[in-house]
XYZ file of C-alpha atoms in Angstrom:
517
model
C -52.630 80.016 12.941
C -53.660 80.729 8.852
C -53.335 82.766 5.975
C -53.549 86.453 6.613
C -53.910 88.028 2.976
C -53.153 91.644 2.362
C -55.636 93.344 -0.418
C -55.568 96.739 -1.968
C -59.224 97.211 -2.331
C -58.899 100.251 -4.692
C -60.754 102.830 -6.852
C -60.209 101.499 -10.168
C -58.273 98.125 -9.528
C -58.176 96.076 -7.013
C -54.875 93.424 -6.195
C -54.380 91.127 -3.260
C -50.310 90.098 -2.199
C -49.156 87.679 0.351
C -46.327 87.005 2.059
C -44.701 83.510 1.199
C -40.799 82.455 1.441
C -40.713 86.209 4.382
C -41.731 88.027 0.931
C -44.124 89.722 -0.308
C -45.751 88.106 -3.428
C -48.678 89.591 -5.855
C -50.954 86.915 -6.752
C -52.760 87.110 -9.998
C -56.578 86.250 -10.548
C -58.313 84.197 -12.782
C -58.097 85.559 -15.835
C -54.146 85.918 -15.173
C -53.700 89.307 -14.318
C -52.339 90.621 -11.257
C -55.044 93.243 -10.875
C -58.633 93.775 -11.182
C -60.452 96.333 -12.258
C -63.395 97.646 -9.023
C -66.193 97.214 -11.331
C -69.709 94.426 -10.503
C -71.929 93.628 -12.925
C -75.412 92.146 -13.419
C -77.462 90.520 -15.730
C -80.755 91.201 -16.104
C -81.155 87.378 -13.917
C -79.231 88.925 -11.593
C -75.955 87.050 -12.308
C -73.061 88.717 -11.389
C -69.934 89.186 -12.935
C -66.971 90.714 -10.745
C -63.759 92.413 -12.433
C -62.720 91.724 -15.903
C -65.830 90.248 -17.065
C -67.607 93.144 -15.504
C -65.154 95.784 -17.462
C -66.385 93.974 -21.282
C -69.932 94.289 -20.596
C -70.498 97.470 -19.329
C -70.816 99.918 -22.122
C -73.826 97.937 -23.810
C -74.634 97.807 -19.344
C -74.060 100.256 -18.806
C -76.822 101.049 -15.650
C -76.225 97.326 -14.595
C -72.535 98.172 -14.028
C -71.377 99.624 -10.450
C -67.802 101.088 -10.548
C -66.404 103.413 -7.900
C -68.296 102.093 -5.391
C -65.484 103.252 -3.139
C -66.729 107.354 -3.773
C -69.961 105.679 -2.031
C -68.271 103.955 1.765
C -69.708 106.055 4.342
C -71.215 109.125 2.199
C -75.279 110.601 3.062
C -77.461 110.400 -0.250
C -77.760 114.150 0.054
C -74.233 115.005 0.413
C -72.250 117.925 -1.603
C -70.209 114.570 -2.808
C -72.963 112.551 -3.695
C -74.987 114.882 -5.367
C -71.334 116.173 -7.538
C -71.090 111.956 -8.506
C -74.478 111.327 -8.680
C -74.545 112.781 -11.902
C -72.010 111.103 -13.235
C -72.382 107.238 -12.603
C -74.679 105.480 -14.934
C -76.078 103.121 -13.021
C -79.175 104.360 -9.905
C -78.355 105.659 -6.452
C -80.805 105.938 -4.286
C -81.490 106.785 -0.796
C -80.824 104.459 2.145
C -83.575 104.366 5.507
C -81.165 105.625 7.340
C -80.208 108.848 4.644
C -76.687 106.772 3.238
C -76.217 106.599 -0.364
C -77.165 103.173 -2.060
C -76.837 101.149 -5.288
C -79.912 100.274 -6.697
C -79.387 97.310 -10.063
C -82.910 95.238 -11.370
C -84.622 96.712 -8.231
C -82.308 95.125 -5.774
C -80.993 97.704 -3.079
C -77.027 97.272 -2.490
C -74.893 99.784 0.539
C -71.580 100.439 -0.625
C -70.447 98.072 1.850
C -72.079 94.554 -0.106
C -71.097 95.850 -3.535
C -67.163 96.568 -2.435
C -67.645 92.556 -0.705
C -68.508 91.212 -3.631
C -64.809 92.790 -4.707
C -63.266 91.192 -1.733
C -64.355 88.005 -1.887
C -62.743 87.687 -6.006
C -59.623 89.035 -3.301
C -60.444 85.790 -1.561
C -60.446 83.362 -4.042
C -58.111 83.818 -5.763
C -55.284 83.779 -2.495
C -57.628 80.236 -2.119
C -57.017 79.624 -5.595
C -53.825 79.349 -5.239
C -53.119 78.480 -1.400
C -55.612 75.713 -2.178
C -57.087 76.376 1.234
C -59.313 78.984 3.161
C -58.470 81.838 3.738
C -60.451 84.240 6.464
C -58.120 87.462 7.416
C -57.039 89.575 6.164
C -54.888 93.607 6.653
C -57.419 95.759 4.359
C -56.344 99.401 2.775
C -57.459 102.741 2.672
C -57.367 106.309 2.171
C -55.472 108.371 4.621
C -57.636 110.658 4.448
C -60.158 107.979 5.126
C -62.763 108.838 8.131
C -63.693 106.944 10.659
C -67.345 105.784 9.585
C -65.586 105.380 5.540
C -62.830 102.808 7.495
C -66.060 100.907 9.109
C -67.448 100.804 5.967
C -64.262 98.481 5.036
C -64.424 96.480 8.485
C -68.570 95.670 7.491
C -67.341 94.763 3.695
C -65.021 92.497 4.729
C -67.567 90.898 6.931
C -69.376 89.930 4.311
C -67.251 88.748 2.111
C -66.518 86.163 4.778
C -62.721 87.645 5.945
C -62.175 88.934 9.855
C -60.754 92.057 9.359
C -57.087 92.211 11.399
C -55.935 95.653 10.144
C -57.385 98.712 8.779
C -54.104 100.027 6.842
C -53.049 103.495 5.256
C -52.458 102.963 1.832
C -49.435 105.547 1.487
C -48.167 103.599 4.993
C -48.977 100.202 3.192
C -46.446 101.677 0.292
C -44.046 102.923 2.461
C -43.434 99.998 4.522
C -43.155 97.984 0.776
C -40.338 100.567 -0.382
C -38.302 99.993 2.330
C -38.404 96.678 3.441
C -35.637 94.891 3.358
C -34.218 97.955 3.046
C -31.664 98.995 6.281
C -30.743 102.925 5.046
C -32.371 106.025 7.116
C -34.437 107.690 4.984
C -37.643 110.300 5.066
C -40.156 109.390 2.625
C -42.824 111.327 0.783
C -45.407 109.052 -0.104
C -47.822 110.876 -3.475
C -50.630 107.792 -3.951
C -52.781 109.808 -6.549
C -55.587 106.846 -7.713
C -58.567 106.347 -9.832
C -60.844 108.292 -6.640
C -58.705 109.712 -3.465
C -55.115 111.240 -3.457
C -53.206 111.265 -0.031
C -49.221 111.864 0.716
C -47.649 111.440 3.815
C -44.493 111.285 5.278
C -43.484 108.659 6.515
C -39.639 108.433 8.618
C -37.378 104.676 8.200
C -35.176 104.289 9.910
C -33.808 100.639 9.813
C -36.461 98.603 11.057
C -38.617 100.952 11.989
C -41.117 102.865 10.390
C -42.926 106.466 11.663
C -45.291 108.460 9.797
C -44.691 111.649 10.367
C -47.331 113.820 9.029
C -50.554 112.648 7.047
C -52.580 114.393 4.240
C -55.364 114.455 1.484
C -58.058 114.652 -0.753
C -61.019 112.076 -0.789
C -62.011 113.857 -3.978
C -59.252 113.732 -5.813
C -58.156 110.779 -7.873
C -58.194 109.617 -11.474
C -61.606 109.533 -12.410
C -62.335 113.046 -12.135
C -59.635 113.488 -14.715
C -61.702 111.214 -16.927
C -65.134 113.316 -16.084
C -63.115 116.570 -17.251
C -62.220 114.701 -20.685
C -66.101 113.094 -20.865
C -67.372 116.908 -20.423
C -65.068 117.955 -23.126
C -65.999 114.879 -25.359
C -69.908 115.883 -25.157
C -69.627 119.519 -25.584
C -67.213 119.009 -28.226
C -70.084 116.424 -29.844
C -73.125 119.064 -28.988
C -71.034 121.318 -31.381
C -70.860 119.953 -34.178
C -73.931 117.425 -34.191
C -76.613 120.033 -32.318
C -77.439 116.528 -30.033
C -76.985 116.613 -26.284
C -75.937 112.863 -25.262
C -76.075 113.456 -21.050
C -78.975 111.591 -20.748
C -77.992 108.419 -22.610
C -76.633 105.975 -21.103
C -74.438 103.597 -23.741
C -72.925 106.847 -25.432
C -71.713 108.132 -21.892
C -70.060 105.101 -21.190
C -68.340 104.707 -24.793
C -67.419 108.298 -24.090
C -65.927 107.426 -21.047
C -64.270 104.574 -21.737
C -62.424 106.688 -25.002
C -61.687 109.542 -21.958
C -59.714 106.746 -19.414
C -58.168 104.770 -23.064
C -57.071 109.240 -24.231
C -55.827 109.562 -20.943
C -53.312 106.858 -20.511
C -51.838 107.730 -24.593
C -51.600 110.641 -23.179
C -49.037 109.310 -21.216
C -46.982 108.094 -24.044
C -48.055 110.009 -26.919
C -48.385 113.445 -27.419
C -51.138 113.117 -29.361
C -53.714 111.196 -29.451
C -56.774 110.530 -32.384
C -61.207 109.483 -30.862
C -62.651 107.944 -32.860
C -66.028 107.035 -31.686
C -68.965 105.976 -34.558
C -72.334 106.016 -34.404
C -72.939 107.861 -31.470
C -76.068 108.807 -32.373
C -78.517 109.053 -35.401
C -80.279 112.077 -35.967
C -82.405 112.699 -39.578
C -79.453 113.273 -41.008
C -78.432 109.967 -40.498
C -75.363 108.371 -37.802
C -73.231 110.722 -35.852
C -69.705 109.960 -35.328
C -67.496 111.595 -33.198
C -63.489 111.859 -34.409
C -61.024 114.502 -32.753
C -57.350 114.928 -31.914
C -56.451 115.227 -28.194
C -52.833 116.540 -27.769
C -51.160 115.870 -24.170
C -51.019 120.243 -23.814
C -54.442 120.396 -24.414
C -54.633 117.590 -22.406
C -53.285 120.086 -20.269
C -55.452 123.434 -20.935
C -58.052 120.291 -19.611
C -57.807 119.389 -16.210
C -54.437 122.104 -14.985
C -57.191 123.159 -12.230
C -56.852 119.225 -10.430
C -52.727 119.485 -10.925
C -52.968 122.040 -9.137
C -55.648 120.924 -6.206
C -52.061 118.298 -5.918
C -49.968 120.950 -3.711
C -51.955 122.149 -0.489
C -52.074 118.394 0.945
C -48.084 118.163 -0.166
C -47.231 121.685 1.541
C -49.464 120.699 4.662
C -47.889 117.884 5.303
C -44.786 118.828 4.764
C -45.259 121.700 7.016
C -47.056 119.633 10.050
C -43.773 116.693 9.540
C -41.579 119.150 9.909
C -39.304 118.604 7.153
C -38.650 121.116 4.157
C -37.998 119.328 0.514
C -34.375 119.364 0.663
C -34.827 117.230 3.234
C -36.357 114.368 1.337
C -35.025 111.547 0.295
C -37.004 110.124 -2.213
C -40.959 110.372 -3.700
C -42.730 107.454 -4.204
C -45.565 107.210 -6.654
C -48.146 104.912 -6.345
C -51.510 104.842 -7.993
C -52.080 104.562 -11.581
C -52.152 108.568 -11.760
C -49.131 109.501 -11.061
C -47.993 107.215 -14.758
C -48.856 111.184 -16.012
C -46.169 112.917 -17.064
C -48.010 116.325 -15.903
C -48.548 114.684 -12.771
C -44.612 113.852 -12.564
C -43.797 117.653 -13.334
C -45.771 118.950 -10.689
C -44.572 116.369 -7.865
C -40.694 117.575 -9.447
C -42.052 121.396 -8.897
C -43.489 120.419 -5.449
C -40.370 118.726 -3.841
C -37.411 119.739 -6.015
C -36.692 116.304 -6.854
C -38.000 113.678 -9.967
C -40.323 111.085 -7.981
C -38.598 107.514 -7.772
C -39.787 104.567 -10.152
C -38.417 101.876 -8.659
C -41.801 100.364 -7.062
C -45.248 99.606 -9.346
C -47.791 101.336 -8.746
C -49.765 99.642 -9.088
C -48.641 97.129 -7.188
C -47.185 98.002 -4.191
C -49.485 99.301 -1.720
C -51.309 95.919 -1.467
C -47.314 94.610 -1.307
C -47.611 97.140 1.929
C -50.963 95.013 3.642
C -49.055 91.754 2.887
C -46.330 92.941 4.769
C -48.455 94.656 7.912
C -50.438 90.891 7.851
C -47.308 89.071 7.666
C -45.848 91.216 11.180
C -49.405 90.580 12.574
C -49.260 86.844 11.538
C -45.105 86.765 12.567
C -43.544 86.154 10.124
C -41.946 89.383 9.448
C -40.538 90.196 13.014
C -37.975 93.282 12.148
C -39.943 95.312 11.003
C -42.116 98.447 13.431
C -44.474 100.370 11.940
C -45.453 103.451 14.110
C -48.947 105.353 12.314
C -50.853 108.518 12.595
C -54.193 109.001 12.720
C -55.292 111.537 9.827
C -58.483 113.524 10.959
C -58.726 115.118 15.109
C -60.825 114.187 17.427
C -62.691 115.605 19.995
C -65.461 117.393 21.655
C -68.185 120.109 21.565
C -68.337 123.017 23.675
C -70.615 126.250 23.998
C -71.036 127.503 21.072
C -70.937 124.811 19.149
C -67.196 124.934 18.757
C -65.412 122.034 17.918
C -62.032 121.070 21.159
C -59.786 118.727 19.565
C -57.642 116.722 22.341
C -56.271 114.157 19.743
C -54.737 116.567 17.216
C -54.482 114.960 13.852
C -50.492 113.444 12.745
C -50.196 111.968 16.259
C -48.788 108.271 16.407
C -51.179 106.091 17.140
C -52.016 104.049 19.792
C -52.308 107.441 22.064
C -54.112 108.888 25.049
C -55.245 112.670 25.663
C -56.596 114.905 28.653
C -58.430 117.941 28.171
C -60.107 119.621 31.418
C -63.645 121.827 30.903
C -66.163 122.772 33.492
C -69.792 124.297 33.376
C -71.423 127.249 31.407
C -74.567 127.166 34.283
C -74.930 127.342 37.986
C -75.307 124.745 39.525
C -75.629 122.565 36.117
C -75.689 118.862 37.730
C -75.370 116.555 34.151
C -72.742 117.837 31.015
C -72.760 116.639 27.725
C -69.376 114.882 25.412
C -70.083 114.778 22.067
C -67.393 112.853 20.184
C -66.471 114.346 16.963
C -63.841 113.208 14.865
C -62.975 116.008 11.514
C -60.487 119.888 11.577
C -64.013 122.224 10.956
C -63.684 125.309 13.993
C -67.513 124.759 13.621
C -68.096 121.393 15.676
C -71.583 120.466 14.147
C -69.225 120.332 10.637
C -67.141 117.897 11.606
C -68.099 114.078 11.609
C -70.293 112.839 14.874
C -68.905 109.269 16.757
C -70.895 108.919 19.135
C -72.319 111.591 22.751
C -72.808 110.353 26.342
C -73.818 112.307 29.031
C -71.580 112.848 33.191
C -74.611 112.875 35.997
C -73.782 113.337 39.186
C -71.826 117.097 39.137
C -72.602 118.364 42.690
C -74.315 121.916 42.816
C -71.275 123.976 41.772
C -71.364 127.819 40.263
C -70.118 128.041 36.664
C -66.990 127.699 35.819
C -65.941 126.123 39.233
C -66.149 122.223 38.279
C -63.366 120.415 36.812
C -63.919 117.776 34.440
C -61.447 115.804 32.875
C -61.826 114.738 29.613
C -59.828 111.216 28.244
C -59.265 110.127 24.285
C -57.624 107.378 24.184
C -57.071 105.927 20.222
C -55.547 101.824 19.677
C -54.330 101.354 15.807
C -57.305 99.619 14.913
C -59.234 103.404 15.352
C -61.304 102.490 18.413
C -62.128 105.427 20.256
C -62.752 105.041 24.491
C -63.247 108.326 25.787
C -64.434 108.727 29.356
C -65.156 112.071 31.130
C -64.594 112.824 35.007
C -65.068 115.397 37.161
C -61.871 116.304 39.663
C -63.593 116.887 42.165
C -66.763 113.940 42.734
C -65.148 111.769 41.237
C -68.207 110.985 39.038
C -66.675 108.942 35.988
C -68.560 107.478 32.141
C -67.219 106.283 29.125
C -67.950 105.776 26.004
C -66.047 103.071 22.857
C -66.687 103.937 19.539
C -65.775 101.267 17.471
C -67.032 102.626 14.559
C -69.850 102.554 12.936
C -70.282 102.439 8.833
C -74.651 103.101 8.977
C -75.135 99.534 8.495
C -77.858 97.848 10.734
C -76.667 94.696 12.363
C -79.830 92.994 10.445
C -79.262 95.125 7.598
C -75.400 93.789 7.641
C -76.797 89.703 8.552
C -78.940 90.332 5.617
C -75.751 91.719 3.206
C -73.594 88.266 4.908
C -76.686 85.763 3.881
C -76.999 87.234 0.152
C -73.001 86.481 -0.232
C -73.169 83.805 1.017
C -75.900 81.771 -1.624
C -74.052 83.870 -4.468
């Protein structure tokens, strides 16, 4: 059996790890780094750079440097999320024929799945260089709060990169695996995962070799990029007030400001004040205009206070859903580069009433957990059992456009649940089963997974037929839904394997383009 690798496909950085001699090992890339910037750069001639090379040329080539692609996964072009994101990105975002948000560079359109595949191919090559053999299988991590379309998009990205995705695993779950691997003590662990693009928090019960996720919650639109954007907007306003020049339409200046914002944020994790100096940001009748200012940690807190406050509600919800209080928590594990920020650590201590653990590398722990999961699948790790949960409820649409959950969020998977419904009209001989995912009480506000019809219901007064709807969810997130009329025993079913929005033709075209790259 060939090696199965574990990949943390991150918003800001990506990382690959393996099980080597029963121990997880993070692999260095061709530049010698253990993490790779999740950035793709293109030249005018369509030459492609991945990782550090792409990051180095971002300032002089902003419209051809693609980053934050994870936030575009499974998103519609006209969604509110995309309206917020697209205004801050230097590259062009366009609408695909099915309404999805795609990227356009040099007149060529790319799906988010294809851009992600370029990053995954780099991780694949890193492992192949290390082992000297072809690697075809992987476990890839996703934010716990990713929905079905976003998980399917990640699987398609793996296919385009030439990888069979053996398992999609939640990032906080992977981090808990890495933390608890080879530990024998019982513990209630909170995994607080604040990365570049998303925030997740999970409560995990460790019982010897059993890892049971009790509850998970999160915010897919809260991460380090949001902190950078707040600082960026502050710098834009400061420069406009001092010089009278609006730089919001200057892509190269925006990229310089964004890099300065990110550096200032990182420096203020160890310093109480930092200087931002950007010469020659613009030119007017008075000559070159520069930006120079000092930014203190207290100023940063004022700027990002509203983001820090958004961290609390998902933590409270996860604890409530898991049936635990802060006193029941043995350890709080910090995951993701943003957790290095002292302001975040202070908020975590305030929420959970204890100092968080710093016993793991927040940039590598998710990839290590993915490697342990790959070791479980490959038979190299036998003493670990993982019980994960579904992050979002699954159910159907009922009368009045209401959502009726059948499998509730935070249910351990695999699972099977049933619920009995009836008709709303006399002599109704057919019902349409609309399969949805989400937490909104209004059915149409949730994500549509599929529909099917149950026909041949014998004529009866409304409310008399008894129609049993069964949902079955496996560990790979594949949903089987069936409906059965309990009186006539007529039944119908659908398998929802997830759809990322890519057609088979688009998927095959992306695979061929990746193979020829």
